[in-house]
mmCIF file of C-alpha atoms in Angstrom:
data_model
loop_
_atom_site.group_PDB
_atom_site.id
_atom_site.type_symbol
_atom_site.label_atom_id
_atom_site.label_comp_id
_atom_site.label_asym_id
_atom_site.label_seq_id
_atom_site.Cartn_x
_atom_site.Cartn_y
_atom_site.Cartn_z
ATOM 1 C CA UNK P 1 -12.617 -22.822 -7.542
ATOM 2 C CA UNK P 2 -9.835 -21.138 -5.610
ATOM 3 C CA UNK P 3 -8.808 -17.490 -6.061
ATOM 4 C CA UNK P 4 -5.238 -16.746 -7.115
ATOM 5 C CA UNK P 5 -3.132 -13.774 -8.214
ATOM 6 C CA UNK P 6 -2.817 -14.003 -11.998
ATOM 7 C CA UNK P 7 -0.899 -10.789 -12.767
ATOM 8 C CA UNK P 8 0.298 -7.513 -11.221
ATOM 9 C CA UNK P 9 1.166 -4.167 -12.858
ATOM 10 C CA UNK P 10 1.846 -0.666 -11.599
ATOM 11 C CA UNK P 11 1.895 3.013 -12.452
ATOM 12 C CA UNK P 12 4.316 5.611 -11.069
ATOM 13 C CA UNK P 13 3.908 9.357 -11.710
ATOM 14 C CA UNK P 14 6.690 10.928 -13.782
ATOM 15 C CA UNK P 15 7.468 13.637 -11.201
ATOM 16 C CA UNK P 16 9.975 12.620 -8.547
ATOM 17 C CA UNK P 17 11.032 14.031 -5.190
ATOM 18 C CA UNK P 18 14.611 13.084 -4.325
ATOM 19 C CA UNK P 19 16.603 13.531 -1.135
ATOM 20 C CA UNK P 20 18.591 16.214 -2.960
ATOM 21 C CA UNK P 21 15.360 18.112 -3.619
ATOM 22 C CA UNK P 22 14.320 17.844 0.019
ATOM 23 C CA UNK P 23 17.739 18.912 1.310
ATOM 24 C CA UNK P 24 17.444 22.130 -0.685
ATOM 25 C CA UNK P 25 14.084 22.873 0.957
ATOM 26 C CA UNK P 26 15.178 21.829 4.457
ATOM 27 C CA UNK P 27 18.847 22.887 4.836
ATOM 28 C CA UNK P 28 19.029 21.469 8.371
ATOM 29 C CA UNK P 29 18.495 17.980 6.886
ATOM 30 C CA UNK P 30 21.274 16.766 4.591
ATOM 31 C CA UNK P 31 20.854 14.125 1.900
ATOM 32 C CA UNK P 32 22.651 11.605 4.115
ATOM 33 C CA UNK P 33 20.510 12.451 7.127
ATOM 34 C CA UNK P 34 17.277 11.961 5.169
ATOM 35 C CA UNK P 35 18.463 8.600 3.867
ATOM 36 C CA UNK P 36 19.721 7.422 7.253
ATOM 37 C CA UNK P 37 16.338 8.213 8.834
ATOM 38 C CA UNK P 38 14.143 6.759 6.079
ATOM 39 C CA UNK P 39 16.174 4.487 3.784
ATOM 40 C CA UNK P 40 14.412 6.217 0.882
ATOM 41 C CA UNK P 41 16.174 7.776 -2.121
ATOM 42 C CA UNK P 42 13.256 8.761 -4.380
ATOM 43 C CA UNK P 43 9.489 9.260 -4.230
ATOM 44 C CA UNK P 44 7.144 9.601 -7.216
ATOM 45 C CA UNK P 45 4.680 12.485 -6.821
ATOM 46 C CA UNK P 46 1.596 13.031 -8.982
ATOM 47 C CA UNK P 47 1.109 16.440 -10.530
ATOM 48 C CA UNK P 48 -1.508 18.900 -9.331
ATOM 49 C CA UNK P 49 -4.086 17.952 -11.965
ATOM 50 C CA UNK P 50 -3.557 14.200 -11.752
ATOM 51 C CA UNK P 51 -6.311 12.292 -9.962
ATOM 52 C CA UNK P 52 -6.621 8.929 -8.271
ATOM 53 C CA UNK P 53 -8.733 7.670 -11.165
ATOM 54 C CA UNK P 54 -6.059 8.816 -13.652
ATOM 55 C CA UNK P 55 -3.422 6.731 -11.891
ATOM 56 C CA UNK P 56 -5.798 3.805 -11.408
ATOM 57 C CA UNK P 57 -6.658 3.724 -15.117
ATOM 58 C CA UNK P 58 -2.964 3.936 -16.077
ATOM 59 C CA UNK P 59 -2.086 0.972 -13.822
ATOM 60 C CA UNK P 60 -5.039 -1.039 -15.126
ATOM 61 C CA UNK P 61 -4.198 -0.282 -18.764
ATOM 62 C CA UNK P 62 -0.653 -1.523 -18.142
ATOM 63 C CA UNK P 63 -2.010 -4.730 -16.616
ATOM 64 C CA UNK P 64 -4.389 -5.263 -19.524
ATOM 65 C CA UNK P 65 -1.781 -4.609 -22.250
ATOM 66 C CA UNK P 66 1.060 -6.526 -20.566
ATOM 67 C CA UNK P 67 -1.098 -9.612 -20.092
ATOM 68 C CA UNK P 68 -3.374 -9.436 -23.175
ATOM 69 C CA UNK P 69 -6.499 -9.317 -21.003
ATOM 70 C CA UNK P 70 -9.895 -9.096 -22.697
ATOM 71 C CA UNK P 71 -11.614 -6.145 -21.013
ATOM 72 C CA UNK P 72 -15.000 -7.771 -21.507
ATOM 73 C CA UNK P 73 -13.912 -10.597 -19.193
ATOM 74 C CA UNK P 74 -13.450 -8.326 -16.153
ATOM 75 C CA UNK P 75 -16.561 -8.557 -14.009
ATOM 76 C CA UNK P 76 -15.586 -6.698 -10.833
ATOM 77 C CA UNK P 77 -13.435 -3.711 -9.843
ATOM 78 C CA UNK P 78 -12.225 -3.237 -6.270
ATOM 79 C CA UNK P 79 -10.483 0.107 -5.744
ATOM 80 C CA UNK P 80 -8.606 0.912 -2.539
ATOM 81 C CA UNK P 81 -7.908 4.606 -1.897
ATOM 82 C CA UNK P 82 -8.028 7.280 0.781
ATOM 83 C CA UNK P 83 -7.838 10.109 -1.782
ATOM 84 C CA UNK P 84 -10.922 9.570 -3.980
ATOM 85 C CA UNK P 85 -11.696 11.895 -6.882
ATOM 86 C CA UNK P 86 -14.942 12.926 -5.153
ATOM 87 C CA UNK P 87 -16.885 12.177 -1.982
ATOM 88 C CA UNK P 88 -19.354 10.822 -4.517
ATOM 89 C CA UNK P 89 -19.612 9.276 -7.053
ATOM 90 C CA UNK P 90 -17.532 6.202 -6.339
ATOM 91 C CA UNK P 91 -14.131 6.400 -8.035
ATOM 92 C CA UNK P 92 -14.340 2.733 -9.073
ATOM 93 C CA UNK P 93 -17.396 3.611 -11.169
ATOM 94 C CA UNK P 94 -15.411 6.309 -12.972
ATOM 95 C CA UNK P 95 -12.576 3.844 -13.582
ATOM 96 C CA UNK P 96 -15.024 1.307 -15.034
ATOM 97 C CA UNK P 97 -16.169 3.905 -17.549
ATOM 98 C CA UNK P 98 -12.674 5.170 -18.405
ATOM 99 C CA UNK P 99 -11.418 1.632 -19.015
ATOM 100 C CA UNK P 100 -14.434 0.709 -21.120
ATOM 101 C CA UNK P 101 -15.352 -2.269 -18.957
ATOM 102 C CA UNK P 102 -18.780 -3.913 -19.341
ATOM 103 C CA UNK P 103 -21.706 -2.241 -17.565
ATOM 104 C CA UNK P 104 -22.430 -5.661 -16.051
ATOM 105 C CA UNK P 105 -19.221 -5.189 -14.040
ATOM 106 C CA UNK P 106 -19.447 -4.651 -10.284
ATOM 107 C CA UNK P 107 -17.378 -1.781 -8.875
ATOM 108 C CA UNK P 108 -16.741 -0.406 -5.413
ATOM 109 C CA UNK P 109 -14.266 1.704 -3.459
ATOM 110 C CA UNK P 110 -12.975 0.781 -0.044
ATOM 111 C CA UNK P 111 -11.284 3.373 2.139
ATOM 112 C CA UNK P 112 -8.307 1.704 3.769
ATOM 113 C CA UNK P 113 -4.638 2.556 3.917
ATOM 114 C CA UNK P 114 -1.548 0.459 4.475
ATOM 115 C CA UNK P 115 -3.462 -2.782 5.114
ATOM 116 C CA UNK P 116 -5.690 -2.218 2.087
ATOM 117 C CA UNK P 117 -4.067 -4.606 -0.386
ATOM 118 C CA UNK P 118 -4.405 -7.587 1.936
ATOM 119 C CA UNK P 119 -8.008 -6.637 2.680
ATOM 120 C CA UNK P 120 -8.585 -6.377 -1.074
ATOM 121 C CA UNK P 121 -7.262 -9.893 -1.580
ATOM 122 C CA UNK P 122 -9.715 -11.156 1.028
ATOM 123 C CA UNK P 123 -12.631 -9.391 -0.678
ATOM 124 C CA UNK P 124 -11.622 -10.779 -4.078
ATOM 125 C CA UNK P 125 -11.235 -14.281 -2.649
ATOM 126 C CA UNK P 126 -14.733 -14.111 -1.179
ATOM 127 C CA UNK P 127 -16.268 -12.895 -4.435
ATOM 128 C CA UNK P 128 -14.582 -15.569 -6.545
ATOM 129 C CA UNK P 129 -14.978 -18.538 -4.228
ATOM 130 C CA UNK P 130 -18.701 -17.844 -3.717
ATOM 131 C CA UNK P 131 -19.247 -17.632 -7.470
ATOM 132 C CA UNK P 132 -20.069 -13.915 -7.562
ATOM 133 C CA UNK P 133 -17.203 -12.950 -9.890
ATOM 134 C CA UNK P 134 -14.587 -14.626 -12.075
ATOM 135 C CA UNK P 135 -12.056 -11.967 -13.096
ATOM 136 C CA UNK P 136 -11.458 -9.225 -10.554
ATOM 137 C CA UNK P 137 -9.417 -6.075 -11.014
ATOM 138 C CA UNK P 138 -7.994 -5.085 -7.617
ATOM 139 C CA UNK P 139 -6.610 -1.547 -7.847
ATOM 140 C CA UNK P 140 -4.695 0.448 -5.254
ATOM 141 C CA UNK P 141 -4.297 4.144 -6.065
ATOM 142 C CA UNK P 142 -3.012 6.602 -3.517
ATOM 143 C CA UNK P 143 -1.703 10.163 -3.491
ATOM 144 C CA UNK P 144 -0.946 11.213 0.072
ATOM 145 C CA UNK P 145 1.030 14.083 -1.454
ATOM 146 C CA UNK P 146 -2.304 15.852 -1.940
ATOM 147 C CA UNK P 147 -2.750 15.870 1.852
ATOM 148 C CA UNK P 148 0.811 16.823 2.832
ATOM 149 C CA UNK P 149 1.905 20.362 3.717
ATOM 150 C CA UNK P 150 5.020 21.565 1.905
ATOM 151 C CA UNK P 151 6.683 22.492 5.199
ATOM 152 C CA UNK P 152 6.126 19.161 6.957
ATOM 153 C CA UNK P 153 9.359 17.239 6.476
ATOM 154 C CA UNK P 154 8.243 14.524 8.894
ATOM 155 C CA UNK P 155 5.901 13.109 6.232
ATOM 156 C CA UNK P 156 7.247 14.618 3.000
ATOM 157 C CA UNK P 157 10.402 12.540 3.410
ATOM 158 C CA UNK P 158 8.372 9.320 3.719
ATOM 159 C CA UNK P 159 5.397 9.235 1.378
ATOM 160 C CA UNK P 160 5.180 8.753 -2.382
ATOM 161 C CA UNK P 161 2.310 8.301 -4.840
ATOM 162 C CA UNK P 162 1.584 5.184 -6.905
ATOM 163 C CA UNK P 163 -1.119 2.939 -8.297
ATOM 164 C CA UNK P 164 -1.166 -0.809 -8.889
ATOM 165 C CA UNK P 165 -3.527 -3.214 -10.602
ATOM 166 C CA UNK P 166 -3.838 -6.922 -9.806
ATOM 167 C CA UNK P 167 -5.840 -9.497 -11.750
ATOM 168 C CA UNK P 168 -7.379 -12.104 -9.465
ATOM 169 C CA UNK P 169 -8.963 -15.147 -11.058
ATOM 170 C CA UNK P 170 -10.215 -18.562 -9.985
ATOM 171 C CA UNK P 171 -9.011 -22.033 -10.865
ATOM 172 C CA UNK P 172 -9.549 -25.561 -9.604
ATOM 173 C CA UNK P 173 -7.305 -26.449 -6.682
ATOM 174 C CA UNK P 174 -7.496 -28.803 -3.727
ATOM 175 C CA UNK P 175 -6.073 -26.132 -1.407
ATOM 176 C CA UNK P 176 -6.199 -22.367 -0.918
ATOM 177 C CA UNK P 177 -3.928 -20.226 -3.120
ATOM 178 C CA UNK P 178 -4.772 -17.038 -1.212
ATOM 179 C CA UNK P 179 -5.244 -17.265 2.546
ATOM 180 C CA UNK P 180 -5.885 -17.842 5.339
ATOM 181 C CA UNK P 181 -6.105 -14.316 6.756
ATOM 182 C CA UNK P 182 -5.535 -12.580 10.068
ATOM 183 C CA UNK P 183 -7.082 -9.146 10.594
ATOM 184 C CA UNK P 184 -6.841 -6.487 13.281
ATOM 185 C CA UNK P 185 -8.326 -3.094 14.084
ATOM 186 C CA UNK P 186 -7.794 -0.569 16.860
ATOM 187 C CA UNK P 187 -9.595 2.688 16.162
ATOM 188 C CA UNK P 188 -8.173 4.174 19.366
ATOM 189 C CA UNK P 189 -5.067 4.942 17.299
ATOM 190 C CA UNK P 190 -6.948 6.816 14.599
ATOM 191 C CA UNK P 191 -5.695 10.224 15.720
ATOM 192 C CA UNK P 192 -2.058 9.203 15.238
ATOM 193 C CA UNK P 193 -2.279 9.172 11.427
ATOM 194 C CA UNK P 194 -5.012 11.490 10.285
ATOM 195 C CA UNK P 195 -6.154 14.354 8.065
ATOM 196 C CA UNK P 196 -8.202 16.208 10.723
ATOM 197 C CA UNK P 197 -10.294 18.517 8.508
ATOM 198 C CA UNK P 198 -12.231 17.819 5.338
ATOM 199 C CA UNK P 199 -14.752 15.148 6.317
ATOM 200 C CA UNK P 200 -18.230 15.509 7.791
ATOM 201 C CA UNK P 201 -16.940 15.722 11.385
ATOM 202 C CA UNK P 202 -14.641 18.688 10.732
ATOM 203 C CA UNK P 203 -15.678 20.346 7.447
ATOM 204 C CA UNK P 204 -13.249 22.686 5.718
ATOM 205 C CA UNK P 205 -13.347 26.239 7.103
ATOM 206 C CA UNK P 206 -10.994 29.217 6.840
ATOM 207 C CA UNK P 207 -9.175 27.869 9.894
ATOM 208 C CA UNK P 208 -8.433 24.606 8.069
ATOM 209 C CA UNK P 209 -5.681 26.329 6.070
ATOM 210 C CA UNK P 210 -3.961 28.111 8.957
ATOM 211 C CA UNK P 211 -0.405 26.805 9.253
ATOM 212 C CA UNK P 212 1.232 26.149 12.616
ATOM 213 C CA UNK P 213 4.696 24.891 13.510
ATOM 214 C CA UNK P 214 5.236 22.001 15.925
ATOM 215 C CA UNK P 215 8.146 21.552 18.326
ATOM 216 C CA UNK P 216 10.136 19.670 15.669
ATOM 217 C CA UNK P 217 9.824 22.486 13.128
ATOM 218 C CA UNK P 218 7.196 20.805 10.953
ATOM 219 C CA UNK P 219 4.631 23.195 9.496
ATOM 220 C CA UNK P 220 1.106 21.991 8.697
ATOM 221 C CA UNK P 221 -2.566 23.006 8.794
ATOM 222 C CA UNK P 222 -5.637 21.028 9.984
ATOM 223 C CA UNK P 223 -6.444 20.090 6.374
ATOM 224 C CA UNK P 224 -3.038 18.356 6.084
ATOM 225 C CA UNK P 225 -1.790 14.905 7.023
ATOM 226 C CA UNK P 226 -0.529 14.492 10.585
ATOM 227 C CA UNK P 227 1.473 11.490 11.782
ATOM 228 C CA UNK P 228 2.669 10.632 15.280
ATOM 229 C CA UNK P 229 5.646 8.542 14.226
ATOM 230 C CA UNK P 230 6.578 7.350 17.722
ATOM 231 C CA UNK P 231 3.090 5.977 18.400
ATOM 232 C CA UNK P 232 2.889 4.342 14.963
ATOM 233 C CA UNK P 233 6.182 2.565 15.653
ATOM 234 C CA UNK P 234 4.966 1.300 19.044
ATOM 235 C CA UNK P 235 1.742 0.015 17.494
ATOM 236 C CA UNK P 236 3.628 -1.729 14.702
ATOM 237 C CA UNK P 237 6.112 -3.469 16.996
ATOM 238 C CA UNK P 238 3.247 -4.702 19.156
ATOM 239 C CA UNK P 239 0.878 -5.992 16.475
ATOM 240 C CA UNK P 240 2.901 -7.195 13.483
ATOM 241 C CA UNK P 241 5.063 -9.947 15.057
ATOM 242 C CA UNK P 242 2.069 -11.417 16.898
ATOM 243 C CA UNK P 243 -0.025 -11.271 13.693
ATOM 244 C CA UNK P 244 2.679 -13.146 11.781
ATOM 245 C CA UNK P 245 2.729 -15.850 14.442
ATOM 246 C CA UNK P 246 -1.075 -16.070 14.473
ATOM 247 C CA UNK P 247 -1.183 -16.389 10.681
ATOM 248 C CA UNK P 248 1.452 -19.131 10.577
ATOM 249 C CA UNK P 249 -0.441 -21.062 13.249
ATOM 250 C CA UNK P 250 -3.730 -20.627 11.385
ATOM 251 C CA UNK P 251 -2.106 -21.798 8.134
ATOM 252 C CA UNK P 252 -0.306 -24.667 9.894
ATOM 253 C CA UNK P 253 3.019 -23.403 8.541
ATOM 254 C CA UNK P 254 6.420 -22.622 10.039
ATOM 255 C CA UNK P 255 8.671 -19.735 9.087
ATOM 256 C CA UNK P 256 10.785 -22.194 7.110
ATOM 257 C CA UNK P 257 7.751 -22.918 4.911
ATOM 258 C CA UNK P 258 7.673 -19.272 3.763
ATOM 259 C CA UNK P 259 9.756 -18.520 0.664
ATOM 260 C CA UNK P 260 9.396 -14.720 0.672
ATOM 261 C CA UNK P 261 8.025 -12.016 2.939
ATOM 262 C CA UNK P 262 6.650 -8.642 1.819
ATOM 263 C CA UNK P 263 5.650 -6.256 4.589
ATOM 264 C CA UNK P 264 4.087 -2.851 4.054
ATOM 265 C CA UNK P 265 7.036 -0.640 3.066
ATOM 266 C CA UNK P 266 6.867 2.051 5.753
ATOM 267 C CA UNK P 267 10.560 2.943 6.074
ATOM 268 C CA UNK P 268 13.927 1.279 6.614
ATOM 269 C CA UNK P 269 14.076 1.781 10.381
ATOM 270 C CA UNK P 270 10.710 0.151 10.994
ATOM 271 C CA UNK P 271 11.286 -2.732 8.584
ATOM 272 C CA UNK P 272 14.736 -3.498 9.983
ATOM 273 C CA UNK P 273 13.223 -3.768 13.466
ATOM 274 C CA UNK P 274 10.352 -5.923 12.208
ATOM 275 C CA UNK P 275 12.667 -8.302 10.372
ATOM 276 C CA UNK P 276 14.733 -8.678 13.525
ATOM 277 C CA UNK P 277 11.661 -9.301 15.698
ATOM 278 C CA UNK P 278 10.017 -11.754 13.278
ATOM 279 C CA UNK P 279 13.231 -13.656 12.555
ATOM 280 C CA UNK P 280 13.013 -13.932 8.770
ATOM 281 C CA UNK P 281 16.250 -14.270 6.809
ATOM 282 C CA UNK P 282 17.290 -11.131 4.959
ATOM 283 C CA UNK P 283 17.334 -12.833 1.545
ATOM 284 C CA UNK P 284 13.656 -13.765 1.940
ATOM 285 C CA UNK P 285 12.605 -10.353 3.263
ATOM 286 C CA UNK P 286 11.864 -8.265 0.165
ATOM 287 C CA UNK P 287 12.030 -4.460 0.264
ATOM 288 C CA UNK P 288 11.340 -1.732 -2.287
ATOM 289 C CA UNK P 289 10.980 1.446 -0.209
ATOM 290 C CA UNK P 290 14.264 2.968 -1.454
ATOM 291 C CA UNK P 291 12.819 3.658 -4.909
ATOM 292 C CA UNK P 292 9.235 4.594 -4.040
ATOM 293 C CA UNK P 293 8.896 5.577 -0.393
ATOM 294 C CA UNK P 294 5.736 4.718 1.497
ATOM 295 C CA UNK P 295 2.986 4.460 -1.144
ATOM 296 C CA UNK P 296 0.376 3.297 1.398
ATOM 297 C CA UNK P 297 -1.845 0.524 -0.048
ATOM 298 C CA UNK P 298 0.397 0.216 -3.117
ATOM 299 C CA UNK P 299 3.593 -0.830 -1.305
ATOM 300 C CA UNK P 300 2.903 -4.588 -1.174
ATOM 301 C CA UNK P 301 1.819 -4.985 -4.829
ATOM 302 C CA UNK P 302 4.772 -2.805 -5.911
ATOM 303 C CA UNK P 303 6.998 -5.274 -4.059
ATOM 304 C CA UNK P 304 5.311 -8.185 -5.817
ATOM 305 C CA UNK P 305 5.771 -6.499 -9.195
ATOM 306 C CA UNK P 306 9.474 -5.902 -8.524
ATOM 307 C CA UNK P 307 9.953 -9.540 -7.541
ATOM 308 C CA UNK P 308 8.214 -10.643 -10.742
ATOM 309 C CA UNK P 309 10.421 -8.359 -12.825
ATOM 310 C CA UNK P 310 13.457 -9.936 -11.165
ATOM 311 C CA UNK P 311 11.991 -13.440 -11.696
ATOM 312 C CA UNK P 312 12.249 -14.260 -7.998
ATOM 313 C CA UNK P 313 9.016 -16.222 -7.653
ATOM 314 C CA UNK P 314 8.624 -19.763 -8.925
ATOM 315 C CA UNK P 315 5.462 -21.847 -9.071
ATOM 316 C CA UNK P 316 4.474 -23.086 -5.633
ATOM 317 C CA UNK P 317 6.360 -20.414 -3.673
ATOM 318 C CA UNK P 318 4.604 -19.224 -0.526
ATOM 319 C CA UNK P 319 4.692 -15.454 0.039
ATOM 320 C CA UNK P 320 3.686 -13.912 3.342
ATOM 321 C CA UNK P 321 2.086 -10.476 3.032
ATOM 322 C CA UNK P 322 1.489 -8.104 5.956
ATOM 323 C CA UNK P 323 -0.094 -4.636 5.806
ATOM 324 C CA UNK P 324 -0.339 -2.303 8.810
ATOM 325 C CA UNK P 325 -0.872 1.367 9.580
ATOM 326 C CA UNK P 326 -3.517 4.086 9.439
ATOM 327 C CA UNK P 327 -6.679 3.170 11.299
ATOM 328 C CA UNK P 328 -5.071 1.484 13.180
ATOM 329 C CA UNK P 329 -5.630 -1.404 10.797
ATOM 330 C CA UNK P 330 -3.580 -4.492 10.011
ATOM 331 C CA UNK P 331 -3.942 -7.687 7.999
ATOM 332 C CA UNK P 332 -1.785 -10.650 6.998
ATOM 333 C CA UNK P 333 -2.110 -13.518 4.563
ATOM 334 C CA UNK P 334 -0.144 -16.144 2.657
ATOM 335 C CA UNK P 335 -0.410 -16.484 -1.122
ATOM 336 C CA UNK P 336 0.880 -19.375 -3.205
ATOM 337 C CA UNK P 337 2.428 -18.397 -6.506
#
């Protein structure tokens, strides 16, 4: 039995944050300037009372209804998020209950960001191909907006909220349909994309909410998301092209054997540079950041869903997937459609 992607669905919050909205809040940044820096037009933002489990359940319900899936057949839930409902219990357990899945179903969270979807595929592959599960629900649900300070335009212009649900099943095949994989980790870069306060190392105190302004005019507190964009770009340019080459070598494939490429949708500037450095043709290099922004672990499956809606993929197509970012963490794989 070989694991394969059987279906993908998504959920986007109704609230949106457009460049026009941002330009009203930050008069020194025009609509054109925001777009030229990010390539993003619109971001979906969850409302104050909406939780990660709410979005996860909505994405999963869409997957189940769109593909006539019998809920009793799902025997494992993998949920990737960095904004769980609680420190405990596990959000995946809450999602199992809300969806009405069998109590014989396994369920776990894994805390990973922009590389999370590829890591999730590797976990699902391992579970299926060792006979531990047969029908896996891989969910990404992320709301960085809950960590972002209203006055920090450096990240408010980039990030959006979204959830996706992927059904991963097994079938007989004489070759892999997901994989091989290349992984990478460099925790030395952890401070360059971080929410400093709120965990066990730096618990929330009164000082956690004190706002300060940086030299670029961005206002945030220690409980908010901080990103060092210059360092993230350097890390990405160093690791992603070499990871692509390592994956192709491991898979015994050339770039011409790849039909489509979906990288983590960070922003236009970064993706344009990556496409140039990796040498993939523009028509094979799929992007979706304009409509959603950077939705962290949901960007790659959102790209897959868009391609499916546009009927781009045909049976046998090879799609190269690369996630990279917070951690630092990165991962790449090839899937056969």
